[in-house]
Tab-separated table of C-alpha atoms and ligand atoms in Angstrom:
chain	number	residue	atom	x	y	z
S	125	UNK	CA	71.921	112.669	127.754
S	126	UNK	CA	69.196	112.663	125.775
S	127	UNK	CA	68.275	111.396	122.333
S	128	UNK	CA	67.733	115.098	121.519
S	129	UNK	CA	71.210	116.450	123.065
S	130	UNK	CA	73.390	113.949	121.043
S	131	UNK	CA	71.781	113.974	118.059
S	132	UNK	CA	72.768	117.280	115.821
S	133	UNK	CA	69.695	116.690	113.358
S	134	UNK	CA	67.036	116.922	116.327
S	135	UNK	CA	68.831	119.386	117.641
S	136	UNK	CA	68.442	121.944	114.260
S	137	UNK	CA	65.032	120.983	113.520
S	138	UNK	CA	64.043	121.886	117.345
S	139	UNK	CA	65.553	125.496	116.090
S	140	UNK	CA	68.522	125.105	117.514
S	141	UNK	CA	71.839	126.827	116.257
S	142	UNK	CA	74.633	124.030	116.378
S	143	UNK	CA	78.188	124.675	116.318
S	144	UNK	CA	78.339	122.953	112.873
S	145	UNK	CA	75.127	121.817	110.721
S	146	UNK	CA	73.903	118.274	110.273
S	147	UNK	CA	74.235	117.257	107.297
S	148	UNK	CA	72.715	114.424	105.235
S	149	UNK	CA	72.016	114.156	101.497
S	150	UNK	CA	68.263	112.938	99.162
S	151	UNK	CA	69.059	110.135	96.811
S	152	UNK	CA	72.475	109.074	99.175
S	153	UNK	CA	71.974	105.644	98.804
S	154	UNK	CA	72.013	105.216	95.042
S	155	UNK	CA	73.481	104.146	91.390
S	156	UNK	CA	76.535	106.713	91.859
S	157	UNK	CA	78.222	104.255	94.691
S	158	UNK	CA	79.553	100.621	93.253
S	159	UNK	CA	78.294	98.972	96.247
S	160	UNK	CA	74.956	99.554	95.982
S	161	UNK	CA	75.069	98.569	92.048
S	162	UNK	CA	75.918	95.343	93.729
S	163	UNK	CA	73.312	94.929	96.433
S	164	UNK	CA	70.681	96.112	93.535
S	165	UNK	CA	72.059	93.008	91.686
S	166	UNK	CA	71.598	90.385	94.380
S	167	UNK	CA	68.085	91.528	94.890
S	168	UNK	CA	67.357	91.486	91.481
S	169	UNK	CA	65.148	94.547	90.908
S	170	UNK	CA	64.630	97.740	92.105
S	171	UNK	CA	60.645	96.879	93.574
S	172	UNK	CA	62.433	93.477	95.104
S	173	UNK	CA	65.537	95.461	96.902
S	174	UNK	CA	62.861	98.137	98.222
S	175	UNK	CA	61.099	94.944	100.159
S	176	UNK	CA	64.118	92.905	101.623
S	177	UNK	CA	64.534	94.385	105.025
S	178	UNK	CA	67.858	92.904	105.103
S	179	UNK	CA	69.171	94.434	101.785
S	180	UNK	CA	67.437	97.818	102.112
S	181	UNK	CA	68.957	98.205	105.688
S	182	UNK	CA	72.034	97.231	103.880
S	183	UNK	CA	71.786	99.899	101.189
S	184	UNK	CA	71.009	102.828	103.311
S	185	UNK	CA	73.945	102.264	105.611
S	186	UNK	CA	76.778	102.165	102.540
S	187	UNK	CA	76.725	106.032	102.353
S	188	UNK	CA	76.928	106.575	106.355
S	189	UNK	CA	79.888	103.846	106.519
S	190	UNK	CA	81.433	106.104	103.435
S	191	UNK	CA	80.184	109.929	104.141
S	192	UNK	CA	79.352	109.752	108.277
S	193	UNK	CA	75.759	111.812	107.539
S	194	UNK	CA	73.931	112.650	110.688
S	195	UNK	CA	70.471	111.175	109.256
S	196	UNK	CA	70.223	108.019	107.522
S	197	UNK	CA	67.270	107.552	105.416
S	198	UNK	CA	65.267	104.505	105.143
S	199	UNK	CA	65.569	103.057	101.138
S	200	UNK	CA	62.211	103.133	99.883
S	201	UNK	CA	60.475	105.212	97.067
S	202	UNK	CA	57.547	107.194	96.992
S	203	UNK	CA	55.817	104.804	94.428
S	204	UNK	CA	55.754	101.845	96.891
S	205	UNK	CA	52.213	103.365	98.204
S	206	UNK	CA	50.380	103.458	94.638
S	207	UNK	CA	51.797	99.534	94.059
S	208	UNK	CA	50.504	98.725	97.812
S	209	UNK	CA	47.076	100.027	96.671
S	210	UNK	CA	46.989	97.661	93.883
S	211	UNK	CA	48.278	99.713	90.948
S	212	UNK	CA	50.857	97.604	88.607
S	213	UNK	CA	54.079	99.401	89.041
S	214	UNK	CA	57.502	98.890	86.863
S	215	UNK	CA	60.966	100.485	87.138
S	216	UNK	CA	62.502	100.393	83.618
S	217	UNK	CA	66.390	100.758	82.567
S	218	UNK	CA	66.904	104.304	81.599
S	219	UNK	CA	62.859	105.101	81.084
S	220	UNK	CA	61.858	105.111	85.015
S	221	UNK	CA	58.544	104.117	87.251
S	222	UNK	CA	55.920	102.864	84.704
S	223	UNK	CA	52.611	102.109	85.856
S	224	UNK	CA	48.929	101.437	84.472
S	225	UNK	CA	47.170	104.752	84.834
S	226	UNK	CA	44.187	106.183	86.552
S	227	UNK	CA	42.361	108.690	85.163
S	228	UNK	CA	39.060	108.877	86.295
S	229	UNK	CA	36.466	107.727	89.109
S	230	UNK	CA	36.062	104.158	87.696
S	231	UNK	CA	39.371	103.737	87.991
S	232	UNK	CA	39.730	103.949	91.746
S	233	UNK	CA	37.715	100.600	92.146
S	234	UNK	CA	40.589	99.251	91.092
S	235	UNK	CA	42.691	100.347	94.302
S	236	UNK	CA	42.421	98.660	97.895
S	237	UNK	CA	43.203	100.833	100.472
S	238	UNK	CA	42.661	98.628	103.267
S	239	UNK	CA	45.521	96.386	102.299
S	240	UNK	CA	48.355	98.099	101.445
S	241	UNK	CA	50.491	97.180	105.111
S	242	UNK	CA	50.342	93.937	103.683
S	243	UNK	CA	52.505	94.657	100.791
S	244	UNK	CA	54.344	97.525	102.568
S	245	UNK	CA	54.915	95.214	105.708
S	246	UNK	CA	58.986	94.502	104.560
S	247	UNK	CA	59.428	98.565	104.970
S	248	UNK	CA	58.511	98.793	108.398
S	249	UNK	CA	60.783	95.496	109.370
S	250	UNK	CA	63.707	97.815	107.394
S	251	UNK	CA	62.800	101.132	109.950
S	252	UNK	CA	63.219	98.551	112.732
S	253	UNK	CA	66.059	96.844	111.847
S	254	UNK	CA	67.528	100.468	111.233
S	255	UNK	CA	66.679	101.948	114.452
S	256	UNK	CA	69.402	99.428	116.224
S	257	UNK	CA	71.839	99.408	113.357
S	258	UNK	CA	72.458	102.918	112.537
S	259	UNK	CA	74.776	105.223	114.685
S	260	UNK	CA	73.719	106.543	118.017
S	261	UNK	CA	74.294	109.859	117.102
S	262	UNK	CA	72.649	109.539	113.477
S	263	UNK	CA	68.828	110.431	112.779
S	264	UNK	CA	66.788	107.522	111.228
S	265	UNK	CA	64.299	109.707	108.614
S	266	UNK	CA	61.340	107.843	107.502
S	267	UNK	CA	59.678	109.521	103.637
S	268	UNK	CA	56.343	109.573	101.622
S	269	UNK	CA	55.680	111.266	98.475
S	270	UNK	CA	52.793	114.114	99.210
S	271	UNK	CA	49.919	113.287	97.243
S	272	UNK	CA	50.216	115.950	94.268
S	273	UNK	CA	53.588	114.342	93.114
S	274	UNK	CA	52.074	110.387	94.116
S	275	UNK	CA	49.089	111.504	91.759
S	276	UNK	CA	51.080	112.620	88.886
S	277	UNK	CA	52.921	109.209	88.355
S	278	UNK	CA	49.682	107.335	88.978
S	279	UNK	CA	47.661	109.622	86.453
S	280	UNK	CA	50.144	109.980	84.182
S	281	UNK	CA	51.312	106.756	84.229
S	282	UNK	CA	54.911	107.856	84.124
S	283	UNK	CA	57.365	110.905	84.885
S	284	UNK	CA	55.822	113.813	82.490
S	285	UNK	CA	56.397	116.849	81.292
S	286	UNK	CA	53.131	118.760	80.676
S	287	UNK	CA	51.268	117.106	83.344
S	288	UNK	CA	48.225	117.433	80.741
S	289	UNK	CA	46.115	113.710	81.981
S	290	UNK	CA	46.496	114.772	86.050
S	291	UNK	CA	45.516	118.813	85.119
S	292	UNK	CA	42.722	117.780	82.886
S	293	UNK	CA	41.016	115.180	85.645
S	294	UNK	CA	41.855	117.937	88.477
S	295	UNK	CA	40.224	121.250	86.470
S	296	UNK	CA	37.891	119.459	84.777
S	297	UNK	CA	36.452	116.900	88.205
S	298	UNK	CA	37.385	118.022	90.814
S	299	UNK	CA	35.432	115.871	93.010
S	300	UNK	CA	36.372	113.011	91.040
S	301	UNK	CA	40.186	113.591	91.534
S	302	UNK	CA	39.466	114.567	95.018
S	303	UNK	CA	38.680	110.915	95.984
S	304	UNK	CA	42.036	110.159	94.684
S	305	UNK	CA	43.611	112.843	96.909
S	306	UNK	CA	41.630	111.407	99.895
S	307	UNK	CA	43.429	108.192	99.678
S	308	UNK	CA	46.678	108.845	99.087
S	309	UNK	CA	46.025	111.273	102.582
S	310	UNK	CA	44.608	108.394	104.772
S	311	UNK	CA	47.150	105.597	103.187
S	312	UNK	CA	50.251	108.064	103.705
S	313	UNK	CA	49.156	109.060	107.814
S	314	UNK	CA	48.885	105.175	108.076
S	315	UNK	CA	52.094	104.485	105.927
S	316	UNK	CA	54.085	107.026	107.911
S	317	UNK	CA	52.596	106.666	111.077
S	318	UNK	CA	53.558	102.544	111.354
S	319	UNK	CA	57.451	103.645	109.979
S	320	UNK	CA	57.391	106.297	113.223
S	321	UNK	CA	56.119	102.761	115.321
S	322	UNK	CA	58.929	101.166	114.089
S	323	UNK	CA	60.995	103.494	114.646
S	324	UNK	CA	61.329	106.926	112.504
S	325	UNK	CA	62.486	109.749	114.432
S	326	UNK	CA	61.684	112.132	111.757
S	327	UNK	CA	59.647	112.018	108.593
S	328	UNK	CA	59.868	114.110	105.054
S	329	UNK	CA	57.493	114.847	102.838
S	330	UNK	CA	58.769	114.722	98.689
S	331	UNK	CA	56.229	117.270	96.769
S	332	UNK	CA	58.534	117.093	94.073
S	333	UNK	CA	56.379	118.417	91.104
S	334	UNK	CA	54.137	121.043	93.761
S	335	UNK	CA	55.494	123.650	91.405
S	336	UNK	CA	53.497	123.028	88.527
S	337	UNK	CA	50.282	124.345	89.910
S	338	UNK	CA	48.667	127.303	89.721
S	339	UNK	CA	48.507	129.662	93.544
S	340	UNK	CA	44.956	128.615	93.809
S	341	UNK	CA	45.095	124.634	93.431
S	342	UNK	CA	48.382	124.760	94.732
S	343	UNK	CA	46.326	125.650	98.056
S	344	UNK	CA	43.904	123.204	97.362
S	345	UNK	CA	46.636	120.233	96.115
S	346	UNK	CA	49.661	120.813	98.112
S	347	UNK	CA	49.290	122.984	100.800
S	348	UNK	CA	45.869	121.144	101.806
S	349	UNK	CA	46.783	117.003	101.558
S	350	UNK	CA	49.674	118.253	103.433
S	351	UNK	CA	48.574	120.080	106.115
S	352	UNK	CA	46.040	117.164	106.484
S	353	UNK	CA	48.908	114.502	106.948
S	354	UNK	CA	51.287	116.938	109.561
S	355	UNK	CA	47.665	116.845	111.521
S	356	UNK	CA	46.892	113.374	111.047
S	357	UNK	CA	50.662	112.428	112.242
S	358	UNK	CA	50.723	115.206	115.166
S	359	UNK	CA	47.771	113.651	116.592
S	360	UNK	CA	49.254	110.152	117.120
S	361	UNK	CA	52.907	112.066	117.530
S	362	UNK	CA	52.712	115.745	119.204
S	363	UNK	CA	56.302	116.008	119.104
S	364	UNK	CA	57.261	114.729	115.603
S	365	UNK	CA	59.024	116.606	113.392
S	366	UNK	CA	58.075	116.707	110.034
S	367	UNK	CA	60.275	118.092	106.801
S	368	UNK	CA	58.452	119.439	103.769
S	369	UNK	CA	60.068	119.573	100.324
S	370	UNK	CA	57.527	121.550	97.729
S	371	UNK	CA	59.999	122.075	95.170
S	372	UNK	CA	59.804	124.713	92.695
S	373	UNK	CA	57.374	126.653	93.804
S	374	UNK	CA	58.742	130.099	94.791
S	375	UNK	CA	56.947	132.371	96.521
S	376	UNK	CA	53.980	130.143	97.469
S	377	UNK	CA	56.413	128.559	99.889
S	378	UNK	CA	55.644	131.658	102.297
S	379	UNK	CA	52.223	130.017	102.198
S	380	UNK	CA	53.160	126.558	102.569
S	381	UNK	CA	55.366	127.252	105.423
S	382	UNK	CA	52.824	128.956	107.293
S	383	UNK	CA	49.743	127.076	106.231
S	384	UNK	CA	50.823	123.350	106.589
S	385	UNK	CA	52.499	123.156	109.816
S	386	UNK	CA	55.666	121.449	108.991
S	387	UNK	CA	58.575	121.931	111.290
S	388	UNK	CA	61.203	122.650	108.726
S	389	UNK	CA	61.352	123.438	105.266
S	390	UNK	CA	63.526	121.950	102.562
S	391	UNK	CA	64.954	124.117	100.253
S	392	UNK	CA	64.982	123.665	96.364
S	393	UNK	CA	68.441	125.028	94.669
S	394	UNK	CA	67.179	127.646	92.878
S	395	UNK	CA	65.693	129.387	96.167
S	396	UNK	CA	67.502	132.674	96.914
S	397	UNK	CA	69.836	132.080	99.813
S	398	UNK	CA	69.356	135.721	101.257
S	399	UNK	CA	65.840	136.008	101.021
S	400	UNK	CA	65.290	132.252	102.751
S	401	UNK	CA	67.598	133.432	105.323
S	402	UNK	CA	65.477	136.629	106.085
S	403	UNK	CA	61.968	135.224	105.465
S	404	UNK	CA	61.777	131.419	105.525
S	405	UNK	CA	64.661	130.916	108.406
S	406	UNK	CA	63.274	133.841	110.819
S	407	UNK	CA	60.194	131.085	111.164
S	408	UNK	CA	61.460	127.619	110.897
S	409	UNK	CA	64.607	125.434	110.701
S	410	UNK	CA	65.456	125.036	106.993
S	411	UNK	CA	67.601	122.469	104.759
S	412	UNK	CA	68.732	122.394	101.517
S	413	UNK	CA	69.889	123.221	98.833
S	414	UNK	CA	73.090	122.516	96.965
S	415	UNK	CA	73.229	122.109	93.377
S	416	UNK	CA	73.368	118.805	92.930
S	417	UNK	CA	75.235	118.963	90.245
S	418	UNK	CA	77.954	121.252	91.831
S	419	UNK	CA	78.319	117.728	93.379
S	420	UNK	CA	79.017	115.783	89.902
S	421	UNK	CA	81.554	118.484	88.425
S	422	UNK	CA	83.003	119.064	92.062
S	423	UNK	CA	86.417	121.393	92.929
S	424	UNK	CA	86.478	124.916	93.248
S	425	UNK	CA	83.079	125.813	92.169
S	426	UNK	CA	81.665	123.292	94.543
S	427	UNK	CA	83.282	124.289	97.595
S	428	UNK	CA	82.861	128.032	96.878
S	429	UNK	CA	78.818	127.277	96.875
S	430	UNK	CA	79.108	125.418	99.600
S	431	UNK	CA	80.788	128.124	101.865
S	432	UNK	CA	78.417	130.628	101.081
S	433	UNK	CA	75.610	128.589	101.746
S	434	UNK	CA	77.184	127.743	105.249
S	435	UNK	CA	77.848	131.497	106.179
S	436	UNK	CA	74.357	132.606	104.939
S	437	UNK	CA	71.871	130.072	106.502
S	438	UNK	CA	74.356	128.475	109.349
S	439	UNK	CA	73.531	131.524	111.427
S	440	UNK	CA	70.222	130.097	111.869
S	441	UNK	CA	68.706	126.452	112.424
S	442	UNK	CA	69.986	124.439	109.427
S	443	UNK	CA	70.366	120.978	108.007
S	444	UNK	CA	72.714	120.843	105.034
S	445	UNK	CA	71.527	118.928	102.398
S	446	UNK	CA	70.957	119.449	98.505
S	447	UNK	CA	68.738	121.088	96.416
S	448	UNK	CA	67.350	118.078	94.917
S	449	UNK	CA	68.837	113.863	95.082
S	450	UNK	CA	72.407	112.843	94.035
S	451	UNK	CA	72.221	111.788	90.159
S	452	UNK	CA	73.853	108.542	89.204
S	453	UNK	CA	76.510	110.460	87.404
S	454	UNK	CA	78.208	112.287	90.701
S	455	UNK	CA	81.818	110.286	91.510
S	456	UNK	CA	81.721	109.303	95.340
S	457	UNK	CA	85.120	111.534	95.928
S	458	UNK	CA	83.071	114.695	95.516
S	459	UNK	CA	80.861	113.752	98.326
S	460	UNK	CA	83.792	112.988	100.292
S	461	UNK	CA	84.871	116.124	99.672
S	462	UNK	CA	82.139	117.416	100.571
S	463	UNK	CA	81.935	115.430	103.903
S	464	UNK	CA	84.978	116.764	104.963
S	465	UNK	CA	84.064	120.574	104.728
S	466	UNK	CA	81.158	120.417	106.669
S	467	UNK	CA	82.262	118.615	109.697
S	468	UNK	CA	85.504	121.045	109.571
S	469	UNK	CA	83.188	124.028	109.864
S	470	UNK	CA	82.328	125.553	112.915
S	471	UNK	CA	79.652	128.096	112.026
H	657	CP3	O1	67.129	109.378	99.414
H	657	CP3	C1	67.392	108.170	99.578
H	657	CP3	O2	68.567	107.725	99.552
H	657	CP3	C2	66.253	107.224	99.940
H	657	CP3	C3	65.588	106.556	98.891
H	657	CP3	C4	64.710	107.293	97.868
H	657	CP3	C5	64.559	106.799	96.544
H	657	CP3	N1	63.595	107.545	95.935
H	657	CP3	C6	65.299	105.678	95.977
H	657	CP3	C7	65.318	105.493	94.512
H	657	CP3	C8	63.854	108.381	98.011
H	657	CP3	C9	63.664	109.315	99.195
H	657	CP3	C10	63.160	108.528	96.770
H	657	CP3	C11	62.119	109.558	96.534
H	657	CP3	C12	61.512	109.674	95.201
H	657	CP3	N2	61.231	108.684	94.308
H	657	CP3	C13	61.015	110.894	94.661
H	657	CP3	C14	61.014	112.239	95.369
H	657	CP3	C15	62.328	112.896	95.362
H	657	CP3	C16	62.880	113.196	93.987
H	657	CP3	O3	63.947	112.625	93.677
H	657	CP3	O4	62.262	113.971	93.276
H	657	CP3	C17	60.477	110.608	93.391
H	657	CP3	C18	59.837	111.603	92.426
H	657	CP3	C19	60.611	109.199	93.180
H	657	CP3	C20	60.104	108.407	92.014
H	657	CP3	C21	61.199	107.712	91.307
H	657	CP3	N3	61.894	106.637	91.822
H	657	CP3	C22	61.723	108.006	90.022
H	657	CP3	C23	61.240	109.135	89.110
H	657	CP3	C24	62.737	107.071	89.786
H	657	CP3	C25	63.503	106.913	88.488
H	657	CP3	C26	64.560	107.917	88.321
H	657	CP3	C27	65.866	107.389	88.795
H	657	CP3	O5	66.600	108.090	89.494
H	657	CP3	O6	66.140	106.229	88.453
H	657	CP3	C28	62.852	106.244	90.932
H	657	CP3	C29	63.801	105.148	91.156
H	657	CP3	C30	64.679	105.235	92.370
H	657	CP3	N4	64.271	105.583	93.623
H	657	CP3	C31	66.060	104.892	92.428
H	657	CP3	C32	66.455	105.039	93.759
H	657	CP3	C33	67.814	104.729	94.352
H	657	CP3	C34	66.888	104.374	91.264
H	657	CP3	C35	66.502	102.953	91.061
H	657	CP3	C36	67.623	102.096	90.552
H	657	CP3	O7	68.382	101.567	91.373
H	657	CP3	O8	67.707	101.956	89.325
């Protein structure tokens, strides 16, 4: 056989209908299972577990050994590329990523593109080490933030609510900003490109604040830096599939879809299951998009959502998944639970 034919994640994102969906879940290595608490502890940090190959392997197997998902994905974070260009990063308890901010063209001298595999070096020894440890019939996803939602930590300088500093440099100098964008393009080809050398079968794209823009510089911020990364990738990689995840952003995902030239589309929870079915589905595999906290308060309610997701977008080339990550809060025997109804489904 090959790689294709045994793996059920390859199979659904090369629009195939499988007799039960592949399933695998953001944020499943995380706080909410004891034994990565403990792993996070040897390492120390968050920054220093994120650049031991041996512990990050480590840390994404614990939910396949648990749960049995079809993809495992590598343990990284989106903010690794901003710290390999030079920008101080820190994760703080119950605050989040920190970091000095950017906020104009001055500011970009202090980044060094041409060094970051240096720093990000450990995360393409963890892909590696992956692609001979993980299950042979499990899908080894490699991730990058898109550059909107890498911007908006490195402008802002933290997780934000108004997204005032990043709006104001992005209305108000556009060329300015622009260079920024360029960057974080060229840095995440490279970045993704040498995790599909070492081994990535598939890679997805987080655009996890796209939603705050505007249709216009949505075009110009999202759909653009992305479609410029599916090229870059696709040139090195015809056959690579690539997942996007705008989240939030409604209808402009009929753009997006069309526009960037991802392969499949991951779906945030609050997307209309009918309507993706019927316009989103009809052109490319899709994923998504159970609440994720259906997950944390479980029973009934949980399995009820899940069911009707199954029996609207199973008749059509999907990977289960959430709507957005796991939070810290969900217990582990939910996503058991979960587990257990998806591999008893036939669709
Ligand atoms: O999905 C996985 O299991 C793989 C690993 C992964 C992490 N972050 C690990 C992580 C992935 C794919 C991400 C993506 C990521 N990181 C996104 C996009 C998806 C999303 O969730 O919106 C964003 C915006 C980030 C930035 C980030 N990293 C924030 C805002 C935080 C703090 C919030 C929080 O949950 O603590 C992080 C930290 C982070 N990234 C943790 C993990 C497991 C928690 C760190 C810890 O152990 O304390």
């Amino acid at each position: 056989m090959t790689k294709t034919e045994d793996k059920l994640m390859l199979r659904a994102l090369s629009g195939e209908i499988t007799t039960r969906p592949p399933f695998w879940l953001m944020r499943q290595a995380g706080r909410y299972l004891p034994e990565y608490r403990e792993t996070r502890a040897e390492a120390g940090n968050f920054l220093d577990l994120c650049y031991n190959p041996k512990l990050a392997e480590e840390v994404t197997l614990q939910p396949l050994r648990r749960y049995g998902m079809d993809a495992a994905i590598l343990f990284a974070d989106i903010l690794l590329i901003p710290h390999a260009l030079g920008q101080p990063l820190a994760y703080r308890e119950g605050e989040g990523p920190v970091l000095d901010p950017v906020r104009k063209r001055e500011d970009l001298k202090k980044l060094s593109p041409e060094f970051i595999h240096t720093t990000l070096e450990p995360v393409y020894e963890t892909v590696s080490r992956l692609s001979s440890s993980i299950p042979a019939d499990c899908t080894l996803i490699g991730f990058a933030g898109a550059p909107w939602t890498v911007a908006t930590y490195m402008v802002e300088g933290r997780g934000s609510k108004d997204y005032v500093n990043i709006k104001k440099w992005a209305y108000g100098d556009p060329e300015g900003f622009g260079l920024l964008m360029d960057m974080l393009v060229d840095s995440t080809i490279s970045y993704l490109a040498k995790q599909v050398e070492a081994g990535a079968e598939v890679v997805q794209i987080f655009d996890t604040w796209a939603g705050v823009l505007p249709d216009d510089v949505f075009h110009k911020w999202v759909i653009e830096p992305t479609k410029r990364i599916v090229e870059g990738l696709r040139h090195q990689f015809p056959e690579l599939p690539v997942i996007g995840f705008p989240k939030g952003v409604g209808g402009n995902i009929i753009d997006f879809v069309e526009e960037t030239g991802v392969t499949a589309v991951s779906l945030d929870t609050g997307t209309p299951l009918d309507w993706a079915a019927r316009e989103l589905q009809s052109r490319l595999p899709v994923q998504g998009n159970l609440d994720p906290i259906l997950l944390v308060s479980g029973g009934a309610a949980m399995e009820t959502r899940i069911h009707k997701i199954l029996d609207t977008l199973g008749k059509g080339p999907f990977i289960f998944n959430l709507g957005h990550g796991i939070i810290p809060q969900t217990p582990p025997e939910h996503v058991a639970e979960l587990s257990r109804i998806i591999r008893h489904r036939a669709t």
